[in-house]
Short mmCIF file of C-alpha atoms and ligand atoms in Angstrom, two decimals:
data_model
loop_
_atom_site.label_atom_id
_atom_site.label_comp_id
_atom_site.label_asym_id
_atom_site.label_seq_id
_atom_site.Cartn_x
_atom_site.Cartn_y
_atom_site.Cartn_z
CA UNK P 1 0.08 -0.07 0.03
CA UNK P 2 1.11 3.54 -0.77
CA UNK P 3 2.40 5.74 2.15
CA UNK P 4 -0.38 7.43 3.96
CA UNK P 5 -0.07 11.31 3.82
CA UNK P 6 -0.68 13.52 6.94
CA UNK P 7 -3.95 14.65 5.64
CA UNK P 8 -6.16 12.55 3.57
CA UNK P 9 -8.53 15.37 2.34
CA UNK P 10 -7.43 18.92 2.22
CA UNK P 11 -9.29 21.65 0.51
CA UNK P 12 -8.85 25.48 0.61
CA UNK P 13 -11.35 27.87 -0.92
CA UNK P 14 -12.94 25.16 -3.07
CA UNK P 15 -15.38 26.48 -5.47
CA UNK P 16 -17.48 25.23 -8.25
CA UNK P 17 -19.96 27.04 -10.54
CA UNK P 18 -22.16 25.90 -13.21
CA UNK P 19 -23.69 27.68 -16.11
CA UNK P 20 -27.38 26.96 -16.46
CA UNK P 21 -30.07 28.12 -18.91
CA UNK P 22 -29.76 29.12 -22.53
CA UNK P 23 -29.00 32.35 -24.29
CA UNK P 24 -30.26 35.38 -22.43
CA UNK P 25 -31.44 33.25 -19.63
CA UNK P 26 -27.92 31.97 -19.06
CA UNK P 27 -26.68 32.49 -15.51
CA UNK P 28 -24.08 31.14 -13.27
CA UNK P 29 -24.99 28.86 -10.37
CA UNK P 30 -22.52 28.58 -7.32
CA UNK P 31 -22.92 24.99 -6.20
CA UNK P 32 -19.85 25.04 -3.81
CA UNK P 33 -18.25 28.04 -2.31
CA UNK P 34 -15.11 28.60 -0.05
CA UNK P 35 -15.11 25.08 1.29
CA UNK P 36 -12.09 24.53 3.55
CA UNK P 37 -11.69 20.92 4.75
CA UNK P 38 -9.07 18.92 6.51
CA UNK P 39 -9.67 15.31 7.19
CA UNK P 40 -6.85 13.28 8.92
CA UNK P 41 -6.10 9.49 8.16
CA UNK P 42 -8.38 7.22 10.17
CA UNK P 43 -11.14 9.76 10.58
CA UNK P 44 -14.89 8.91 9.75
CA UNK P 45 -16.64 12.08 8.89
CA UNK P 46 -20.33 12.54 8.09
CA UNK P 47 -20.93 14.95 5.29
CA UNK P 48 -24.47 16.25 5.50
CA UNK P 49 -26.76 18.87 4.05
CA UNK P 50 -30.16 19.26 2.54
CA UNK P 51 -30.98 18.46 -1.17
CA UNK P 52 -29.09 20.66 -3.44
CA UNK P 53 -26.57 21.79 -0.75
CA UNK P 54 -23.46 20.98 -2.80
CA UNK P 55 -22.54 17.51 -1.41
CA UNK P 56 -22.30 15.60 -4.66
CA UNK P 57 -20.57 18.49 -6.39
CA UNK P 58 -17.90 18.47 -3.58
CA UNK P 59 -17.48 14.73 -3.66
CA UNK P 60 -17.16 14.71 -7.46
CA UNK P 61 -14.30 17.31 -7.09
CA UNK P 62 -12.66 15.23 -4.37
CA UNK P 63 -12.70 11.99 -6.51
CA UNK P 64 -11.56 13.76 -9.62
CA UNK P 65 -14.54 13.61 -11.86
CA UNK P 66 -15.29 17.43 -11.69
CA UNK P 67 -12.77 20.20 -12.02
CA UNK P 68 -13.00 22.98 -9.38
CA UNK P 69 -13.71 26.51 -10.67
CA UNK P 70 -11.30 27.82 -8.01
CA UNK P 71 -9.44 26.67 -4.89
CA UNK P 72 -7.03 24.05 -3.93
CA UNK P 73 -7.48 20.47 -3.10
CA UNK P 74 -5.36 17.39 -2.33
CA UNK P 75 -6.85 13.95 -1.72
CA UNK P 76 -4.55 11.14 -0.47
CA UNK P 77 -1.68 13.48 -1.18
CA UNK P 78 -2.62 13.82 -4.84
CA UNK P 79 -4.29 16.28 -7.21
CA UNK P 80 -7.54 14.52 -7.99
CA UNK P 81 -7.91 16.23 -11.51
CA UNK P 82 -4.27 15.73 -12.73
CA UNK P 83 -3.49 12.40 -10.83
CA UNK P 84 -6.95 10.70 -11.14
CA UNK P 85 -5.55 7.34 -12.05
CA UNK P 86 -3.11 7.18 -9.12
CA UNK P 87 -5.91 8.44 -6.89
CA UNK P 88 -8.16 5.68 -8.10
CA UNK P 89 -5.79 3.13 -6.51
CA UNK P 90 -6.04 4.80 -3.09
CA UNK P 91 -9.72 5.51 -3.26
CA UNK P 92 -12.85 3.46 -2.82
CA UNK P 93 -16.09 5.02 -3.97
CA UNK P 94 -19.70 3.94 -3.52
CA UNK P 95 -21.46 6.77 -5.18
CA UNK P 96 -25.42 6.79 -5.45
CA UNK P 97 -26.68 5.64 -8.75
CA UNK P 98 -23.35 5.21 -10.39
CA UNK P 99 -22.28 1.71 -10.39
CA UNK P 100 -18.72 0.46 -10.73
CA UNK P 101 -20.03 -3.14 -11.45
CA UNK P 102 -20.57 -4.61 -14.86
CA UNK P 103 -24.28 -5.00 -15.25
CA UNK P 104 -24.47 -8.21 -17.39
CA UNK P 105 -21.72 -9.98 -15.51
CA UNK P 106 -22.05 -12.07 -12.32
CA UNK P 107 -20.90 -10.11 -9.24
CA UNK P 108 -17.94 -12.49 -8.86
CA UNK P 109 -16.69 -11.58 -12.45
CA UNK P 110 -16.96 -7.76 -11.68
CA UNK P 111 -14.81 -8.35 -8.68
CA UNK P 112 -12.20 -10.30 -10.72
CA UNK P 113 -12.09 -7.47 -13.39
CA UNK P 114 -11.73 -4.75 -10.73
CA UNK P 115 -8.94 -6.70 -9.07
CA UNK P 116 -7.17 -7.03 -12.42
CA UNK P 117 -7.70 -3.32 -13.16
CA UNK P 118 -6.21 -2.34 -9.79
CA UNK P 119 -3.42 -4.99 -10.07
CA UNK P 120 -4.46 -6.53 -6.71
CA UNK P 121 -2.46 -9.65 -5.91
CA UNK P 122 -4.43 -12.94 -6.01
CA UNK P 123 -4.04 -13.78 -2.37
CA UNK P 124 -5.01 -10.22 -1.29
CA UNK P 125 -7.99 -10.23 -3.54
CA UNK P 126 -9.07 -13.69 -2.15
CA UNK P 127 -8.67 -12.57 1.53
CA UNK P 128 -10.60 -9.34 1.09
CA UNK P 129 -13.41 -10.99 -0.96
CA UNK P 130 -13.77 -13.92 1.66
CA UNK P 131 -14.02 -11.27 4.39
CA UNK P 132 -16.66 -9.23 2.52
CA UNK P 133 -18.59 -12.40 1.42
CA UNK P 134 -18.86 -13.62 5.12
CA UNK P 135 -19.55 -10.34 6.76
CA UNK P 136 -21.86 -8.85 4.06
CA UNK P 137 -23.42 -12.08 3.32
CA UNK P 138 -22.74 -12.16 -0.43
CA UNK P 139 -22.71 -15.92 -0.72
CA UNK P 140 -26.18 -16.38 -2.19
CA UNK P 141 -25.79 -13.98 -5.12
CA UNK P 142 -22.03 -13.98 -6.04
CA UNK P 143 -22.95 -15.78 -9.32
CA UNK P 144 -26.00 -13.70 -10.23
CA UNK P 145 -25.62 -10.99 -12.93
CA UNK P 146 -25.63 -7.57 -11.43
CA UNK P 147 -28.79 -6.49 -13.22
CA UNK P 148 -30.72 -9.21 -11.47
CA UNK P 149 -29.68 -8.08 -7.89
CA UNK P 150 -31.92 -6.20 -5.47
CA UNK P 151 -30.76 -2.71 -4.63
CA UNK P 152 -29.67 -3.93 -1.18
CA UNK P 153 -27.69 -6.72 -2.76
CA UNK P 154 -26.10 -4.48 -5.26
CA UNK P 155 -25.00 -1.99 -2.55
CA UNK P 156 -23.29 -4.74 -0.64
CA UNK P 157 -21.52 -5.64 -3.92
CA UNK P 158 -20.57 -1.97 -4.41
CA UNK P 159 -19.08 -1.75 -0.96
CA UNK P 160 -17.06 -5.00 -1.57
CA UNK P 161 -15.95 -3.61 -5.02
CA UNK P 162 -14.75 -0.40 -3.33
CA UNK P 163 -12.57 -2.20 -0.83
CA UNK P 164 -11.06 -4.90 -2.98
CA UNK P 165 -7.86 -2.94 -3.67
CA UNK P 166 -7.36 -1.88 -0.01
CA UNK P 167 -8.07 1.95 -0.30
CA UNK P 168 -6.79 4.57 2.07
CA UNK P 169 -10.07 6.46 1.70
CA UNK P 170 -13.56 5.25 1.31
CA UNK P 171 -16.17 7.73 0.02
CA UNK P 172 -19.75 6.54 0.57
CA UNK P 173 -22.97 8.13 -0.72
CA UNK P 174 -26.03 6.67 0.79
CA UNK P 175 -24.42 3.18 1.38
CA UNK P 176 -27.29 1.72 3.24
CA UNK P 177 -30.17 2.78 0.84
CA UNK P 178 -32.39 -0.09 0.02
CA UNK P 179 -31.17 -2.34 2.84
CA UNK P 180 -33.42 -3.94 5.45
CA UNK P 181 -32.75 -3.13 9.06
CA UNK P 182 -30.61 -6.16 9.72
CA UNK P 183 -28.53 -5.74 6.65
CA UNK P 184 -28.12 -2.06 7.43
CA UNK P 185 -26.83 -2.85 10.90
CA UNK P 186 -24.40 -5.44 9.49
CA UNK P 187 -23.07 -3.04 6.84
CA UNK P 188 -22.75 -0.20 9.52
CA UNK P 189 -20.74 -2.62 11.89
CA UNK P 190 -18.55 -3.70 8.98
CA UNK P 191 -17.84 -0.06 7.86
CA UNK P 192 -17.01 0.71 11.45
CA UNK P 193 -14.49 -2.21 11.58
CA UNK P 194 -12.97 -1.13 8.20
CA UNK P 195 -12.55 2.34 9.75
CA UNK P 196 -11.24 1.42 13.27
CA UNK P 197 -9.36 -1.91 12.56
CA UNK P 198 -8.11 -1.22 9.15
CA UNK P 199 -7.63 2.56 9.59
CA UNK P 200 -9.51 3.38 6.35
CA UNK P 201 -10.63 7.06 6.36
CA UNK P 202 -14.34 7.39 5.64
CA UNK P 203 -16.32 10.25 4.16
CA UNK P 204 -20.01 9.49 4.49
CA UNK P 205 -22.91 11.23 2.75
CA UNK P 206 -26.32 10.06 3.71
CA UNK P 207 -29.87 11.13 4.61
CA UNK P 208 -29.94 8.06 7.01
CA UNK P 209 -28.67 9.87 10.08
CA UNK P 210 -28.43 6.62 12.21
CA UNK P 211 -25.62 5.64 9.82
CA UNK P 212 -23.76 8.84 10.79
CA UNK P 213 -24.36 8.33 14.55
CA UNK P 214 -23.08 4.86 14.41
CA UNK P 215 -19.93 5.58 12.31
CA UNK P 216 -18.78 9.10 12.64
CA UNK P 217 -17.63 11.19 15.43
CA UNK P 218 -17.25 14.33 13.31
CA UNK P 219 -19.91 15.96 11.13
CA UNK P 220 -19.45 18.58 8.35
CA UNK P 221 -22.65 20.30 7.39
CA UNK P 222 -23.02 22.06 4.18
CA UNK P 223 -25.85 24.32 3.08
CA UNK P 224 -26.15 26.45 -0.07
CA UNK P 225 -22.52 25.44 -1.08
CA UNK P 226 -20.94 26.53 2.25
CA UNK P 227 -19.76 24.74 5.28
CA UNK P 228 -22.13 25.83 8.11
CA UNK P 229 -20.79 23.41 10.80
CA UNK P 230 -17.73 21.26 11.19
CA UNK P 231 -17.35 19.71 14.59
CA UNK P 232 -17.59 16.57 16.73
CA UNK P 233 -21.17 15.32 16.99
CA UNK P 234 -21.13 15.88 20.80
CA UNK P 235 -19.92 19.50 20.25
CA UNK P 236 -22.64 20.14 17.73
CA UNK P 237 -25.26 18.88 20.12
CA UNK P 238 -24.02 21.21 22.83
CA UNK P 239 -23.81 24.24 20.38
CA UNK P 240 -27.22 23.79 18.86
CA UNK P 241 -28.95 24.30 22.17
CA UNK P 242 -28.48 20.65 22.97
CA UNK P 243 -31.88 20.11 24.52
CA UNK P 244 -32.53 16.87 26.15
CA UNK P 245 -35.95 15.57 27.06
CA UNK P 246 -37.28 13.89 30.09
CA UNK P 247 -40.30 11.93 29.06
CA UNK P 248 -42.68 11.14 31.89
CA UNK P 249 -45.44 8.61 31.84
CA UNK P 250 -47.94 9.29 34.53
CA UNK P 251 -50.50 7.11 36.26
CA UNK P 252 -53.38 9.51 35.58
CA UNK P 253 -53.75 12.39 32.95
CA UNK P 254 -52.50 15.77 34.34
CA UNK P 255 -52.50 19.29 33.10
CA UNK P 256 -49.16 20.39 31.34
CA UNK P 257 -46.36 20.38 33.86
CA UNK P 258 -45.49 24.01 33.33
CA UNK P 259 -43.24 26.07 35.62
CA UNK P 260 -40.71 23.36 36.53
CA UNK P 261 -37.24 25.03 37.01
CA UNK P 262 -34.99 24.84 33.82
CA UNK P 263 -37.70 23.44 31.52
CA UNK P 264 -37.81 25.14 28.10
CA UNK P 265 -40.75 23.47 26.58
CA UNK P 266 -43.51 21.03 27.73
CA UNK P 267 -45.21 18.88 25.07
CA UNK P 268 -48.27 16.96 26.18
CA UNK P 269 -49.19 13.59 24.57
CA UNK P 270 -51.75 10.86 25.27
CA UNK P 271 -54.13 13.31 26.78
CA UNK P 272 -51.77 14.32 29.41
CA UNK P 273 -50.51 10.82 30.33
CA UNK P 274 -47.15 11.37 28.68
CA UNK P 275 -45.37 14.71 28.79
CA UNK P 276 -42.20 15.64 27.25
CA UNK P 277 -40.04 18.16 29.19
CA UNK P 278 -37.21 19.76 27.19
CA UNK P 279 -34.30 21.18 29.19
CA UNK P 280 -30.68 22.31 28.62
CA UNK P 281 -27.97 20.45 30.63
CA UNK P 282 -26.51 23.17 32.65
CA UNK P 283 -29.88 24.74 33.47
CA UNK P 284 -30.97 21.71 35.41
CA UNK P 285 -30.33 17.89 35.52
CA UNK P 286 -32.55 14.90 34.55
CA UNK P 287 -32.46 13.94 38.17
CA UNK P 288 -33.66 17.20 39.58
CA UNK P 289 -36.40 17.43 36.98
CA UNK P 290 -37.66 13.91 37.78
CA UNK P 291 -37.89 14.72 41.50
CA UNK P 292 -39.74 17.84 40.73
CA UNK P 293 -42.26 16.04 38.59
CA UNK P 294 -42.70 13.34 41.27
CA UNK P 295 -43.51 15.99 43.76
CA UNK P 296 -46.50 17.03 41.47
CA UNK P 297 -47.74 13.84 39.89
CA UNK P 298 -47.45 10.01 40.30
CA UNK P 299 -44.94 8.66 37.84
CA UNK P 300 -45.34 5.39 36.02
CA UNK P 301 -42.20 5.53 33.91
CA UNK P 302 -39.40 7.89 32.95
CA UNK P 303 -36.96 8.05 30.04
CA UNK P 304 -34.26 10.52 29.16
CA UNK P 305 -33.95 11.24 25.44
CA UNK P 306 -30.83 12.65 23.79
CA UNK P 307 -31.52 14.99 20.81
CA UNK P 308 -31.17 12.98 17.65
CA UNK P 309 -28.72 14.26 15.12
CA UNK P 310 -31.80 14.59 12.77
CA UNK P 311 -33.04 17.32 15.10
CA UNK P 312 -29.77 18.78 15.36
CA UNK P 313 -29.06 18.98 11.68
CA UNK P 314 -32.52 20.42 11.08
CA UNK P 315 -31.85 23.12 13.56
CA UNK P 316 -28.53 23.96 11.90
CA UNK P 317 -30.16 24.36 8.56
CA UNK P 318 -32.76 26.64 10.10
CA UNK P 319 -30.09 28.71 11.82
CA UNK P 320 -28.16 29.66 8.69
N1 ATP A 1 -24.21 19.63 -13.75
C1 ATP A 1 -24.84 20.72 -13.17
N2 ATP A 1 -25.29 21.76 -13.83
C2 ATP A 1 -26.00 22.76 -13.39
N3 ATP A 1 -26.28 22.89 -11.98
C3 ATP A 1 -25.78 21.86 -11.17
C4 ATP A 1 -25.02 20.72 -11.74
N4 ATP A 1 -24.78 19.75 -10.68
C5 ATP A 1 -25.21 20.40 -9.68
N5 ATP A 1 -25.92 21.62 -9.86
C6 ATP A 1 -26.41 22.55 -8.97
O1 ATP A 1 -25.48 22.80 -7.87
C7 ATP A 1 -26.26 22.71 -6.61
C8 ATP A 1 -25.68 21.69 -5.66
O2 ATP A 1 -26.09 20.36 -6.23
P1 ATP A 1 -25.44 19.08 -5.58
O3 ATP A 1 -25.96 17.88 -6.54
O4 ATP A 1 -24.01 19.09 -5.29
O5 ATP A 1 -26.19 18.93 -4.15
P2 ATP A 1 -26.41 17.74 -3.23
O6 ATP A 1 -26.14 18.33 -1.76
O7 ATP A 1 -25.65 16.58 -3.55
O8 ATP A 1 -27.98 17.33 -3.29
P3 ATP A 1 -28.73 15.95 -3.11
O9 ATP A 1 -28.81 15.64 -1.59
O10 ATP A 1 -30.11 16.34 -3.56
O11 ATP A 1 -27.99 14.97 -3.98
C9 ATP A 1 -27.74 22.55 -6.96
O12 ATP A 1 -28.25 23.91 -7.03
C10 ATP A 1 -27.68 21.92 -8.19
O13 ATP A 1 -28.96 22.30 -8.92
#
């Protein structure tokens, strides 16, 4: 394997514009603007944003299939536009609708072709394929032509194809789309192993935020082409208000439990039998809140809920 550089992804002032419309209606659209990113070897980073935010455009520049309008970038120590072929040896990509598999060939043959293209040694290829086959459960469909595979089967094939040559960086766009819950969990666990045990850097774009919670400690959020947040998930939670909720189930319906110290919002459900009390850690604690509720109503059950990163990201989009 080639030497691992200090920074796997480094961009400075990255920008991409497109020209849209015809003749007099022609105008420039700025898809990505001023993106500065530094991702170190071994990191797993979630790259999130609403539709049209500029995620795919950024990824296309990172993997060398789109030339930036301005800015500087290096991926795995290489210039993606000028050294695209060298980069392909260090990079694994699972990118939405684009397949790297041969539609009419059985999955196994696609893997063989990819191994030959990347000049992977036979034993290495065998070891990696065996591991993926076992962990991702490819056994039942290795000899089926790709066009006959379900989306979930194909995605597992795509992930295998992206890993066969032992990349330094794995770029994943919606890798768990079309998978049932069990396969999703299996793939997440596998990707986590690839990241932690093998040290492969992961850049993950997904609308499935549990993927991010499971795999990434850091999240970069992009909106309207600009990075609006780049931080550890925990820090983002704290920064965005970080409201936690104590959810109380009562033995009898009660009026909204307003006026408890430190509570920002009370939401009543099930006719007052369940109430959700949002608070900011620092203002009060879950324990103090539970005692205060217990003094006013009889409790049947209590849970403390962390904000999901879904809420968190939604709030970030709303802020900027
Ligand atoms: N080839 C293109 N020609 C013109 N405009 C484009 C082109 N590709 C992207 N855009 C525009 O650039 C902006 C960013 O698009 P991009 O596909 O990067 O967003 P995205 O974050 O990947 O969205 P999604 O989550 O929907 O895939 C959008 O306004 C889009 O319309």
